[in-house]
Every structure is written in structure tokens, then in C-alpha cells.
């Protein structure tokens, strides 16, 4: 796998997104979310696509499993919960903070060595409790702190400088970029800065799906397989209590999935079938129903996806509508398995 042929970078252009989700209130289409969706078969071929799946885009945190693979290849000696945390967009629960401290301790470093932006915990309940207690934003609480701690640990093990570990020219980031290109099968189109301060690599939606498919199909014991195993076995460490991606991994046997800000989600099954989703306006409310519809088209049992297929819309405190996949994306079997998933 490593060293496979790499195609040219995807084109940087305005994506030609398509309707992927409808907001239905009282039986009428109140709003439309645009986006793009790709479904890959076990052989890597595109089986379904909607919108623009070949333009360059920012995968945001959905790329973290690939970054974790790169760190393992560079010598990071983590597995289990701490490896899952390395690929996490965590909720800021105490276990996430404790895990990040543990990675830093293994590296002989502390919170002050982190260079991610200070923030409050991602989970609303945890964040409210944090504020009530008078606690201030911290680098440890920010949802990417596990990744940053692992980056520092990797740099320390290799004798690389620490203060500038987020510089795109740093040996760590160069090593990550190399694995991004290897697993996506394409050159990086652009490098910019993610919300946490780390380099962000632009690829295509197809490339993102291909990368995660390669991770789940890698031989046991490889860095790719170790990341997949850790995230599936410790799904709450890679996200948090009550998070949809953790719930989805429990609902669908063998599924690896990761979300990202601005409406991104990628998922892959053990045989290499994979999907990737981008909601054009970044609306998180559309991400899960669209991802569920894509997984249904990927062959996942619709009964396992029924609770994710729609999201409720409220009126006067009562459910009066829903957010659901647009007709061009919706899967008949999923609609049949989902109560109320019709336009009437």
C-alpha cells in the first residue's frame, strides 16, 4: 500500500454541489441543504456520486485517522484508548483530558507545550459545567488536544523540534503530508491552517473515502489497522458520550467513521466499501441523515440506520417535520425502515 501510485492533485474550483437534504415542515420543503456525496465499492470503484466529489475540499477533522496513521509510521507507540484519542475530535470529558495528559506525560512534556488554540469543551453539557465552575478556555479542553499531544510525542521521539511542530515545513508535518497523499492516492491540492492551528491538507471527497477504505482493509498489525481497531473499540474516546459517530460505530458492526467541522463525514466498512459526505453550508444537522443515506446505498442494513435517517424539526415544542435526504440520495429501503420518512 505504502508507495502506491499517486494521481495529480484535485482541481481547486467552486464545487458544483447538489441538493442532498430537505427540511420538511408541515409537508412542505422549507429549506434545502446542498452538498456532495460519494459511495465506493469494495474494489474502490465509485458506485454512486452526487454533487462534486472530485474538486479539492478541506476534510477538516475527518482526516484525523490518516494523521494518526502517519504518526504511527513515524514511531508513535500508542494503541487502544490513547491511539483513539490521537484521532479524536473529543468532547472535553474528563477521560479525554486525562488521556491527553497521559500522552504528554509519556513524552515528558506538559500542557504548556501544546500549540493548539485554547477553547472550552466541545460537549454542551460539559462546557456549561466548565463555565459554572469558573474554568477558562484551555488547550487541554480543546477538541484536538489528543492529536496535538501525539504530534508532540512523535516529534520528541524523532528528535525533531517542538516549538514549531505545526509549521507545514516541519519534518512531522511533511511526514503526515506524505501519508495523506499515499492513502488518498492523490497529491495535496493546498495546505492551509485548520481551526486548531494544525496544517490542513486539501484533497477530494473521493480521496478521503479512499484513504479510510485503505485504513480499514489494511492487514492486522499495520499502522492503518491499529488506528481502525482503536477507534472502533474505543469510539467514545474518539468522540464522546452521546456523539452520533460513536453510536453509529456501535450500531453497524465493523464500521469506522469520523466527522469533521463544516459538515464532513467519512465512513468505511471492513471490506473497503466507503462513503464520504460534505454539506456545502457546513450544517451539522444535515450531516447525519445524509451519511445514513449514503451508508444505505453502500449496502448497510437500513434497520441499523433507521434512527439516523432523519432529524426532527420542532414547532411549538412538538415535532412538525424533519430533515431528511433529498430524493436523489434517499434509499427506498432506508425510507421504508424509517417511521415518518415520507413527504406527506
mmCIF file of C-alpha atoms in Angstrom:
data_model
loop_
_atom_site.group_PDB
_atom_site.id
_atom_site.type_symbol
_atom_site.label_atom_id
_atom_site.label_comp_id
_atom_site.label_asym_id
_atom_site.label_seq_id
_atom_site.Cartn_x
_atom_site.Cartn_y
_atom_site.Cartn_z
ATOM 1 C CA UNK A 1 0.000 0.000 0.000
ATOM 2 C CA UNK A 2 2.682 2.466 1.036
ATOM 3 C CA UNK A 3 4.292 3.971 -2.035
ATOM 4 C CA UNK A 4 1.297 3.318 -4.326
ATOM 5 C CA UNK A 5 0.990 5.493 -7.458
ATOM 6 C CA UNK A 6 -0.289 8.978 -6.657
ATOM 7 C CA UNK A 7 -2.529 10.921 -9.032
ATOM 8 C CA UNK A 8 -2.429 14.651 -9.670
ATOM 9 C CA UNK A 9 -3.982 16.971 -7.099
ATOM 10 C CA UNK A 10 -7.722 17.590 -7.383
ATOM 11 C CA UNK A 11 -8.729 20.819 -9.065
ATOM 12 C CA UNK A 12 -9.277 23.892 -6.924
ATOM 13 C CA UNK A 13 -12.608 25.293 -8.080
ATOM 14 C CA UNK A 14 -16.039 26.274 -6.799
ATOM 15 C CA UNK A 15 -17.671 22.895 -6.081
ATOM 16 C CA UNK A 16 -20.768 22.018 -8.091
ATOM 17 C CA UNK A 17 -22.801 20.817 -5.130
ATOM 18 C CA UNK A 18 -26.287 19.301 -5.457
ATOM 19 C CA UNK A 19 -29.321 19.094 -3.144
ATOM 20 C CA UNK A 20 -28.578 16.406 -0.547
ATOM 21 C CA UNK A 21 -31.070 17.135 2.257
ATOM 22 C CA UNK A 22 -34.530 18.676 2.548
ATOM 23 C CA UNK A 23 -36.096 20.418 5.526
ATOM 24 C CA UNK A 24 -39.737 19.357 5.551
ATOM 25 C CA UNK A 25 -42.147 21.333 7.733
ATOM 26 C CA UNK A 26 -45.845 20.567 7.560
ATOM 27 C CA UNK A 27 -45.318 18.552 4.395
ATOM 28 C CA UNK A 28 -43.592 21.388 2.511
ATOM 29 C CA UNK A 29 -39.954 21.754 1.582
ATOM 30 C CA UNK A 30 -38.919 24.667 3.802
ATOM 31 C CA UNK A 31 -35.215 24.536 3.025
ATOM 32 C CA UNK A 32 -32.563 22.666 1.086
ATOM 33 C CA UNK A 33 -29.017 21.757 2.066
ATOM 34 C CA UNK A 34 -26.595 21.344 -0.829
ATOM 35 C CA UNK A 35 -23.542 19.149 -0.716
ATOM 36 C CA UNK A 36 -21.688 16.245 -2.265
ATOM 37 C CA UNK A 37 -21.667 12.501 -1.550
ATOM 38 C CA UNK A 38 -19.578 9.607 -2.842
ATOM 39 C CA UNK A 39 -20.008 5.859 -2.307
ATOM 40 C CA UNK A 40 -17.147 3.481 -3.110
ATOM 41 C CA UNK A 41 -17.464 -0.251 -3.639
ATOM 42 C CA UNK A 42 -15.160 -2.799 -2.041
ATOM 43 C CA UNK A 43 -12.965 -2.613 -5.147
ATOM 44 C CA UNK A 44 -12.561 1.155 -4.782
ATOM 45 C CA UNK A 45 -14.761 1.977 -7.762
ATOM 46 C CA UNK A 46 -17.289 4.811 -7.493
ATOM 47 C CA UNK A 47 -20.733 3.213 -7.189
ATOM 48 C CA UNK A 48 -22.703 6.396 -6.519
ATOM 49 C CA UNK A 49 -21.935 10.082 -6.509
ATOM 50 C CA UNK A 50 -23.949 13.233 -6.122
ATOM 51 C CA UNK A 51 -22.638 16.760 -6.417
ATOM 52 C CA UNK A 52 -18.931 17.386 -6.926
ATOM 53 C CA UNK A 53 -16.769 14.629 -5.453
ATOM 54 C CA UNK A 54 -13.572 15.395 -7.372
ATOM 55 C CA UNK A 55 -12.980 19.056 -6.506
ATOM 56 C CA UNK A 56 -10.466 19.951 -3.809
ATOM 57 C CA UNK A 57 -12.038 20.497 -0.397
ATOM 58 C CA UNK A 58 -11.000 20.675 3.243
ATOM 59 C CA UNK A 59 -11.729 17.395 5.074
ATOM 60 C CA UNK A 60 -11.177 19.046 8.453
ATOM 61 C CA UNK A 61 -11.120 16.560 11.344
ATOM 62 C CA UNK A 62 -12.336 13.713 9.135
ATOM 63 C CA UNK A 63 -8.671 13.445 8.114
ATOM 64 C CA UNK A 64 -7.517 12.642 11.671
ATOM 65 C CA UNK A 65 -7.412 8.843 11.189
ATOM 66 C CA UNK A 66 -4.939 9.439 8.346
ATOM 67 C CA UNK A 67 -2.861 11.774 10.508
ATOM 68 C CA UNK A 68 -2.826 9.112 13.237
ATOM 69 C CA UNK A 69 -1.566 6.513 10.747
ATOM 70 C CA UNK A 70 1.239 8.876 9.764
ATOM 71 C CA UNK A 71 2.279 9.318 13.389
ATOM 72 C CA UNK A 72 2.372 5.561 13.951
ATOM 73 C CA UNK A 73 4.533 5.197 10.855
ATOM 74 C CA UNK A 74 6.853 7.800 12.387
ATOM 75 C CA UNK A 75 7.206 5.732 15.570
ATOM 76 C CA UNK A 76 4.345 6.812 17.854
ATOM 77 C CA UNK A 77 3.986 3.869 20.298
ATOM 78 C CA UNK A 78 0.296 4.220 21.184
ATOM 79 C CA UNK A 79 -2.617 1.790 20.931
ATOM 80 C CA UNK A 80 -6.068 1.380 22.445
ATOM 81 C CA UNK A 81 -7.695 4.375 24.133
ATOM 82 C CA UNK A 82 -4.756 6.716 23.684
ATOM 83 C CA UNK A 83 -4.473 5.950 19.973
ATOM 84 C CA UNK A 84 -8.208 6.540 19.589
ATOM 85 C CA UNK A 85 -7.735 9.875 21.343
ATOM 86 C CA UNK A 86 -4.945 10.695 18.879
ATOM 87 C CA UNK A 87 -7.556 10.575 16.089
ATOM 88 C CA UNK A 88 -10.247 12.286 18.155
ATOM 89 C CA UNK A 89 -12.383 15.366 17.979
ATOM 90 C CA UNK A 90 -13.209 14.803 21.617
ATOM 91 C CA UNK A 91 -15.974 16.264 23.756
ATOM 92 C CA UNK A 92 -13.752 17.543 26.545
ATOM 93 C CA UNK A 93 -14.889 14.981 29.094
ATOM 94 C CA UNK A 94 -12.563 14.192 31.987
ATOM 95 C CA UNK A 95 -11.404 10.960 30.352
ATOM 96 C CA UNK A 96 -10.323 12.937 27.288
ATOM 97 C CA UNK A 97 -8.397 15.436 29.382
ATOM 98 C CA UNK A 98 -6.818 12.647 31.436
ATOM 99 C CA UNK A 99 -5.842 10.764 28.268
ATOM 100 C CA UNK A 100 -4.220 13.838 26.762
ATOM 101 C CA UNK A 101 -2.278 14.432 29.982
ATOM 102 C CA UNK A 102 -1.117 10.814 29.837
ATOM 103 C CA UNK A 103 0.211 11.190 26.277
ATOM 104 C CA UNK A 104 2.063 14.333 27.332
ATOM 105 C CA UNK A 105 3.479 12.541 30.377
ATOM 106 C CA UNK A 106 4.751 9.700 28.191
ATOM 107 C CA UNK A 107 6.519 12.333 26.110
ATOM 108 C CA UNK A 108 7.943 14.044 29.186
ATOM 109 C CA UNK A 109 6.010 17.189 28.305
ATOM 110 C CA UNK A 110 3.190 19.300 29.738
ATOM 111 C CA UNK A 111 0.123 21.263 28.699
ATOM 112 C CA UNK A 112 2.205 24.380 28.099
ATOM 113 C CA UNK A 113 3.962 22.580 25.250
ATOM 114 C CA UNK A 114 0.712 22.293 23.277
ATOM 115 C CA UNK A 115 0.235 24.800 20.459
ATOM 116 C CA UNK A 116 -3.453 24.227 19.688
ATOM 117 C CA UNK A 117 -5.809 27.113 20.416
ATOM 118 C CA UNK A 118 -7.345 27.315 23.928
ATOM 119 C CA UNK A 119 -11.061 26.513 23.960
ATOM 120 C CA UNK A 120 -13.922 25.333 26.126
ATOM 121 C CA UNK A 121 -15.058 21.684 25.928
ATOM 122 C CA UNK A 122 -16.978 20.771 22.766
ATOM 123 C CA UNK A 123 -19.835 18.953 24.522
ATOM 124 C CA UNK A 124 -22.555 21.484 25.539
ATOM 125 C CA UNK A 125 -23.254 19.883 28.923
ATOM 126 C CA UNK A 126 -19.571 19.585 29.795
ATOM 127 C CA UNK A 127 -18.991 23.140 28.574
ATOM 128 C CA UNK A 128 -21.799 24.548 30.727
ATOM 129 C CA UNK A 129 -20.449 22.791 33.800
ATOM 130 C CA UNK A 130 -16.962 24.093 32.983
ATOM 131 C CA UNK A 131 -18.284 27.684 32.811
ATOM 132 C CA UNK A 132 -20.304 27.332 36.041
ATOM 133 C CA UNK A 133 -17.126 26.257 37.794
ATOM 134 C CA UNK A 134 -15.373 29.382 36.547
ATOM 135 C CA UNK A 135 -12.887 27.472 34.430
ATOM 136 C CA UNK A 136 -11.303 29.274 31.494
ATOM 137 C CA UNK A 137 -10.630 28.013 27.956
ATOM 138 C CA UNK A 138 -7.594 25.744 27.827
ATOM 139 C CA UNK A 139 -5.503 23.933 25.269
ATOM 140 C CA UNK A 140 -6.249 20.663 27.047
ATOM 141 C CA UNK A 141 -10.034 21.105 26.721
ATOM 142 C CA UNK A 142 -9.902 21.968 23.009
ATOM 143 C CA UNK A 143 -11.262 19.054 20.977
ATOM 144 C CA UNK A 144 -7.998 18.392 19.078
ATOM 145 C CA UNK A 145 -5.719 18.237 22.134
ATOM 146 C CA UNK A 146 -5.204 14.469 21.849
ATOM 147 C CA UNK A 147 -3.905 14.852 18.308
ATOM 148 C CA UNK A 148 -1.615 17.693 19.333
ATOM 149 C CA UNK A 149 -0.225 15.765 22.298
ATOM 150 C CA UNK A 150 0.501 12.830 19.983
ATOM 151 C CA UNK A 151 2.155 15.153 17.481
ATOM 152 C CA UNK A 152 4.451 16.428 20.220
ATOM 153 C CA UNK A 153 5.212 12.870 21.358
ATOM 154 C CA UNK A 154 6.045 11.836 17.782
ATOM 155 C CA UNK A 155 8.308 14.835 17.326
ATOM 156 C CA UNK A 156 10.059 14.189 20.633
ATOM 157 C CA UNK A 157 10.719 10.537 19.749
ATOM 158 C CA UNK A 158 12.286 11.535 16.443
ATOM 159 C CA UNK A 159 14.434 14.298 17.881
ATOM 160 C CA UNK A 160 12.518 16.950 15.951
ATOM 161 C CA UNK A 161 11.984 20.471 17.271
ATOM 162 C CA UNK A 162 8.878 21.009 19.396
ATOM 163 C CA UNK A 163 8.067 24.721 19.352
ATOM 164 C CA UNK A 164 7.332 24.716 15.611
ATOM 165 C CA UNK A 165 5.687 21.291 15.263
ATOM 166 C CA UNK A 166 2.697 22.927 13.496
ATOM 167 C CA UNK A 167 4.803 24.518 10.759
ATOM 168 C CA UNK A 168 3.925 22.865 7.401
ATOM 169 C CA UNK A 169 7.655 22.578 6.715
ATOM 170 C CA UNK A 170 8.337 20.706 9.973
ATOM 171 C CA UNK A 171 9.503 17.086 9.488
ATOM 172 C CA UNK A 172 6.401 15.849 11.328
ATOM 173 C CA UNK A 173 4.003 17.695 9.031
ATOM 174 C CA UNK A 174 5.994 16.649 5.978
ATOM 175 C CA UNK A 175 5.683 13.008 7.117
ATOM 176 C CA UNK A 176 1.925 13.446 7.611
ATOM 177 C CA UNK A 177 1.541 15.038 4.169
ATOM 178 C CA UNK A 178 3.343 12.079 2.594
ATOM 179 C CA UNK A 179 0.893 9.605 4.153
ATOM 180 C CA UNK A 180 -2.100 11.794 3.215
ATOM 181 C CA UNK A 181 -1.009 11.546 -0.410
ATOM 182 C CA UNK A 182 -0.290 7.827 -0.131
ATOM 183 C CA UNK A 183 -3.651 6.880 1.362
ATOM 184 C CA UNK A 184 -5.819 9.273 -0.658
ATOM 185 C CA UNK A 185 -3.945 8.312 -3.818
ATOM 186 C CA UNK A 186 -3.597 11.932 -4.942
ATOM 187 C CA UNK A 187 -1.374 14.930 -4.472
ATOM 188 C CA UNK A 188 -2.434 17.505 -1.909
ATOM 189 C CA UNK A 189 -4.101 20.438 -3.650
ATOM 190 C CA UNK A 190 -3.437 23.062 -0.987
ATOM 191 C CA UNK A 191 -2.125 23.423 2.553
ATOM 192 C CA UNK A 192 -3.778 25.870 4.931
ATOM 193 C CA UNK A 193 -4.489 26.040 8.678
ATOM 194 C CA UNK A 194 -7.201 24.074 10.482
ATOM 195 C CA UNK A 195 -9.231 25.534 13.327
ATOM 196 C CA UNK A 196 -6.887 24.053 15.945
ATOM 197 C CA UNK A 197 -3.802 25.538 14.269
ATOM 198 C CA UNK A 198 -2.500 22.355 12.609
ATOM 199 C CA UNK A 199 -1.814 22.179 8.866
ATOM 200 C CA UNK A 200 -4.904 21.249 6.853
ATOM 201 C CA UNK A 201 -4.475 19.350 3.593
ATOM 202 C CA UNK A 202 -6.978 19.791 0.760
ATOM 203 C CA UNK A 203 -7.915 16.589 -1.074
ATOM 204 C CA UNK A 204 -11.052 15.409 -2.879
ATOM 205 C CA UNK A 205 -14.084 13.731 -1.369
ATOM 206 C CA UNK A 206 -13.215 10.602 -3.344
ATOM 207 C CA UNK A 207 -9.667 10.738 -1.986
ATOM 208 C CA UNK A 208 -10.909 10.990 1.596
ATOM 209 C CA UNK A 209 -13.192 7.959 1.143
ATOM 210 C CA UNK A 210 -10.365 6.023 -0.487
ATOM 211 C CA UNK A 211 -7.999 6.797 2.404
ATOM 212 C CA UNK A 212 -10.351 5.494 5.090
ATOM 213 C CA UNK A 213 -11.169 2.429 2.972
ATOM 214 C CA UNK A 214 -7.446 1.666 2.843
ATOM 215 C CA UNK A 215 -7.207 2.066 6.611
ATOM 216 C CA UNK A 216 -9.959 -0.468 7.367
ATOM 217 C CA UNK A 217 -8.721 -3.039 4.844
ATOM 218 C CA UNK A 218 -5.058 -2.969 5.885
ATOM 219 C CA UNK A 219 -3.505 -6.190 7.264
ATOM 220 C CA UNK A 220 -3.659 -6.754 11.035
ATOM 221 C CA UNK A 221 -0.890 -5.109 12.993
ATOM 222 C CA UNK A 222 -0.180 -2.393 10.428
ATOM 223 C CA UNK A 223 -0.445 1.253 11.487
ATOM 224 C CA UNK A 224 -3.674 1.530 9.492
ATOM 225 C CA UNK A 225 -5.267 -1.487 11.183
ATOM 226 C CA UNK A 226 -4.145 -0.286 14.608
ATOM 227 C CA UNK A 227 -5.895 3.055 14.084
ATOM 228 C CA UNK A 228 -9.085 1.383 12.841
ATOM 229 C CA UNK A 229 -9.116 -1.076 15.750
ATOM 230 C CA UNK A 230 -8.503 1.630 18.354
ATOM 231 C CA UNK A 231 -11.223 3.938 17.065
ATOM 232 C CA UNK A 232 -13.825 1.178 16.753
ATOM 233 C CA UNK A 233 -13.044 -0.370 20.132
ATOM 234 C CA UNK A 234 -12.876 2.988 21.920
ATOM 235 C CA UNK A 235 -15.405 5.024 19.947
ATOM 236 C CA UNK A 236 -16.272 7.346 22.831
ATOM 237 C CA UNK A 237 -12.591 8.222 23.227
ATOM 238 C CA UNK A 238 -12.514 9.302 19.573
ATOM 239 C CA UNK A 239 -15.610 11.446 20.096
ATOM 240 C CA UNK A 240 -17.600 11.467 23.345
ATOM 241 C CA UNK A 241 -20.622 10.226 25.259
ATOM 242 C CA UNK A 242 -23.788 10.571 23.186
ATOM 243 C CA UNK A 243 -21.967 11.569 19.986
ATOM 244 C CA UNK A 244 -23.530 10.261 16.783
ATOM 245 C CA UNK A 245 -20.311 8.864 15.319
ATOM 246 C CA UNK A 246 -19.724 6.669 18.383
ATOM 247 C CA UNK A 247 -23.337 5.495 18.329
ATOM 248 C CA UNK A 248 -23.124 4.719 14.620
ATOM 249 C CA UNK A 249 -19.996 2.609 15.093
ATOM 250 C CA UNK A 250 -21.837 0.582 17.742
ATOM 251 C CA UNK A 251 -24.903 0.197 15.517
ATOM 252 C CA UNK A 252 -23.057 -1.010 12.401
ATOM 253 C CA UNK A 253 -20.601 -3.869 13.031
ATOM 254 C CA UNK A 254 -17.071 -3.119 11.855
ATOM 255 C CA UNK A 255 -17.844 0.440 10.753
ATOM 256 C CA UNK A 256 -15.172 3.120 11.133
ATOM 257 C CA UNK A 257 -16.489 6.664 10.874
ATOM 258 C CA UNK A 258 -15.192 10.140 11.619
ATOM 259 C CA UNK A 259 -16.841 13.532 11.482
ATOM 260 C CA UNK A 260 -15.334 16.917 10.753
ATOM 261 C CA UNK A 261 -16.400 20.524 11.136
ATOM 262 C CA UNK A 262 -18.246 22.183 8.263
ATOM 263 C CA UNK A 263 -20.469 19.176 7.581
ATOM 264 C CA UNK A 264 -17.914 16.488 6.728
ATOM 265 C CA UNK A 265 -18.196 12.778 7.456
ATOM 266 C CA UNK A 266 -16.327 9.718 6.203
ATOM 267 C CA UNK A 267 -17.072 6.062 6.923
ATOM 268 C CA UNK A 268 -15.813 2.672 5.783
ATOM 269 C CA UNK A 269 -16.753 -0.967 6.283
ATOM 270 C CA UNK A 270 -14.240 -3.797 6.837
ATOM 271 C CA UNK A 271 -14.418 -4.935 3.194
ATOM 272 C CA UNK A 272 -13.484 -1.480 1.889
ATOM 273 C CA UNK A 273 -16.910 -0.113 1.000
ATOM 274 C CA UNK A 274 -16.792 3.558 1.940
ATOM 275 C CA UNK A 275 -18.703 6.835 1.852
ATOM 276 C CA UNK A 276 -17.750 10.486 2.245
ATOM 277 C CA UNK A 277 -20.073 13.447 2.745
ATOM 278 C CA UNK A 278 -19.665 17.207 2.575
ATOM 279 C CA UNK A 279 -22.548 19.561 3.422
ATOM 280 C CA UNK A 280 -21.916 22.757 1.462
ATOM 281 C CA UNK A 281 -23.086 25.227 4.110
ATOM 282 C CA UNK A 282 -21.410 23.280 6.919
ATOM 283 C CA UNK A 283 -24.713 22.493 8.647
ATOM 284 C CA UNK A 284 -24.178 19.687 11.108
ATOM 285 C CA UNK A 285 -27.910 18.961 11.280
ATOM 286 C CA UNK A 286 -27.853 17.601 7.719
ATOM 287 C CA UNK A 287 -24.652 15.580 8.079
ATOM 288 C CA UNK A 288 -26.046 12.514 9.863
ATOM 289 C CA UNK A 289 -29.167 11.909 7.704
ATOM 290 C CA UNK A 290 -27.074 12.327 4.549
ATOM 291 C CA UNK A 291 -24.363 9.996 5.857
ATOM 292 C CA UNK A 292 -27.014 7.411 6.789
ATOM 293 C CA UNK A 293 -28.484 7.524 3.285
ATOM 294 C CA UNK A 294 -25.021 7.113 1.787
ATOM 295 C CA UNK A 295 -24.344 4.099 4.029
ATOM 296 C CA UNK A 296 -27.647 2.564 2.964
ATOM 297 C CA UNK A 297 -26.546 2.934 -0.657
ATOM 298 C CA UNK A 298 -23.296 1.309 0.444
ATOM 299 C CA UNK A 299 -25.234 -1.801 1.488
ATOM 300 C CA UNK A 300 -25.581 -1.267 5.245
ATOM 301 C CA UNK A 301 -28.753 -2.801 6.708
ATOM 302 C CA UNK A 302 -31.373 0.011 6.693
ATOM 303 C CA UNK A 303 -32.751 -1.220 10.039
ATOM 304 C CA UNK A 304 -29.408 -0.387 11.667
ATOM 305 C CA UNK A 305 -29.564 3.124 10.198
ATOM 306 C CA UNK A 306 -33.212 3.984 10.875
ATOM 307 C CA UNK A 307 -32.576 6.214 13.911
ATOM 308 C CA UNK A 308 -30.027 8.251 11.932
ATOM 309 C CA UNK A 309 -32.078 8.641 8.750
ATOM 310 C CA UNK A 310 -33.900 11.831 9.755
ATOM 311 C CA UNK A 311 -33.582 14.652 12.283
ATOM 312 C CA UNK A 312 -36.687 16.273 13.815
ATOM 313 C CA UNK A 313 -37.887 19.825 13.189
ATOM 314 C CA UNK A 314 -39.873 21.375 16.024
ATOM 315 C CA UNK A 315 -42.816 23.736 16.102
ATOM 316 C CA UNK A 316 -44.244 24.886 19.416
ATOM 317 C CA UNK A 317 -42.223 22.214 21.150
ATOM 318 C CA UNK A 318 -43.699 19.399 19.042
ATOM 319 C CA UNK A 319 -42.209 17.570 16.071
ATOM 320 C CA UNK A 320 -43.779 19.053 12.936
ATOM 321 C CA UNK A 321 -41.270 17.989 10.319
ATOM 322 C CA UNK A 322 -37.845 16.588 9.708
ATOM 323 C CA UNK A 323 -34.516 16.904 7.939
ATOM 324 C CA UNK A 324 -34.116 14.010 5.543
ATOM 325 C CA UNK A 325 -32.090 13.019 2.486
ATOM 326 C CA UNK A 326 -33.098 14.626 -0.802
ATOM 327 C CA UNK A 327 -34.862 12.315 -3.288
ATOM 328 C CA UNK A 328 -31.746 11.943 -5.464
ATOM 329 C CA UNK A 329 -29.886 10.474 -2.480
ATOM 330 C CA UNK A 330 -32.586 8.728 -0.469
ATOM 331 C CA UNK A 331 -32.603 4.941 -0.437
ATOM 332 C CA UNK A 332 -36.010 3.214 -0.715
ATOM 333 C CA UNK A 333 -35.171 0.514 1.841
ATOM 334 C CA UNK A 334 -33.981 3.109 4.356
ATOM 335 C CA UNK A 335 -37.133 5.181 3.887
ATOM 336 C CA UNK A 336 -39.244 2.074 4.435
ATOM 337 C CA UNK A 337 -37.396 1.324 7.671
ATOM 338 C CA UNK A 338 -37.776 4.887 8.986
ATOM 339 C CA UNK A 339 -41.119 5.924 10.577
ATOM 340 C CA UNK A 340 -42.467 9.136 9.099
ATOM 341 C CA UNK A 341 -39.860 9.360 6.352
ATOM 342 C CA UNK A 342 -42.307 10.491 3.694
ATOM 343 C CA UNK A 343 -43.249 13.937 2.432
ATOM 344 C CA UNK A 344 -46.896 13.696 3.394
#
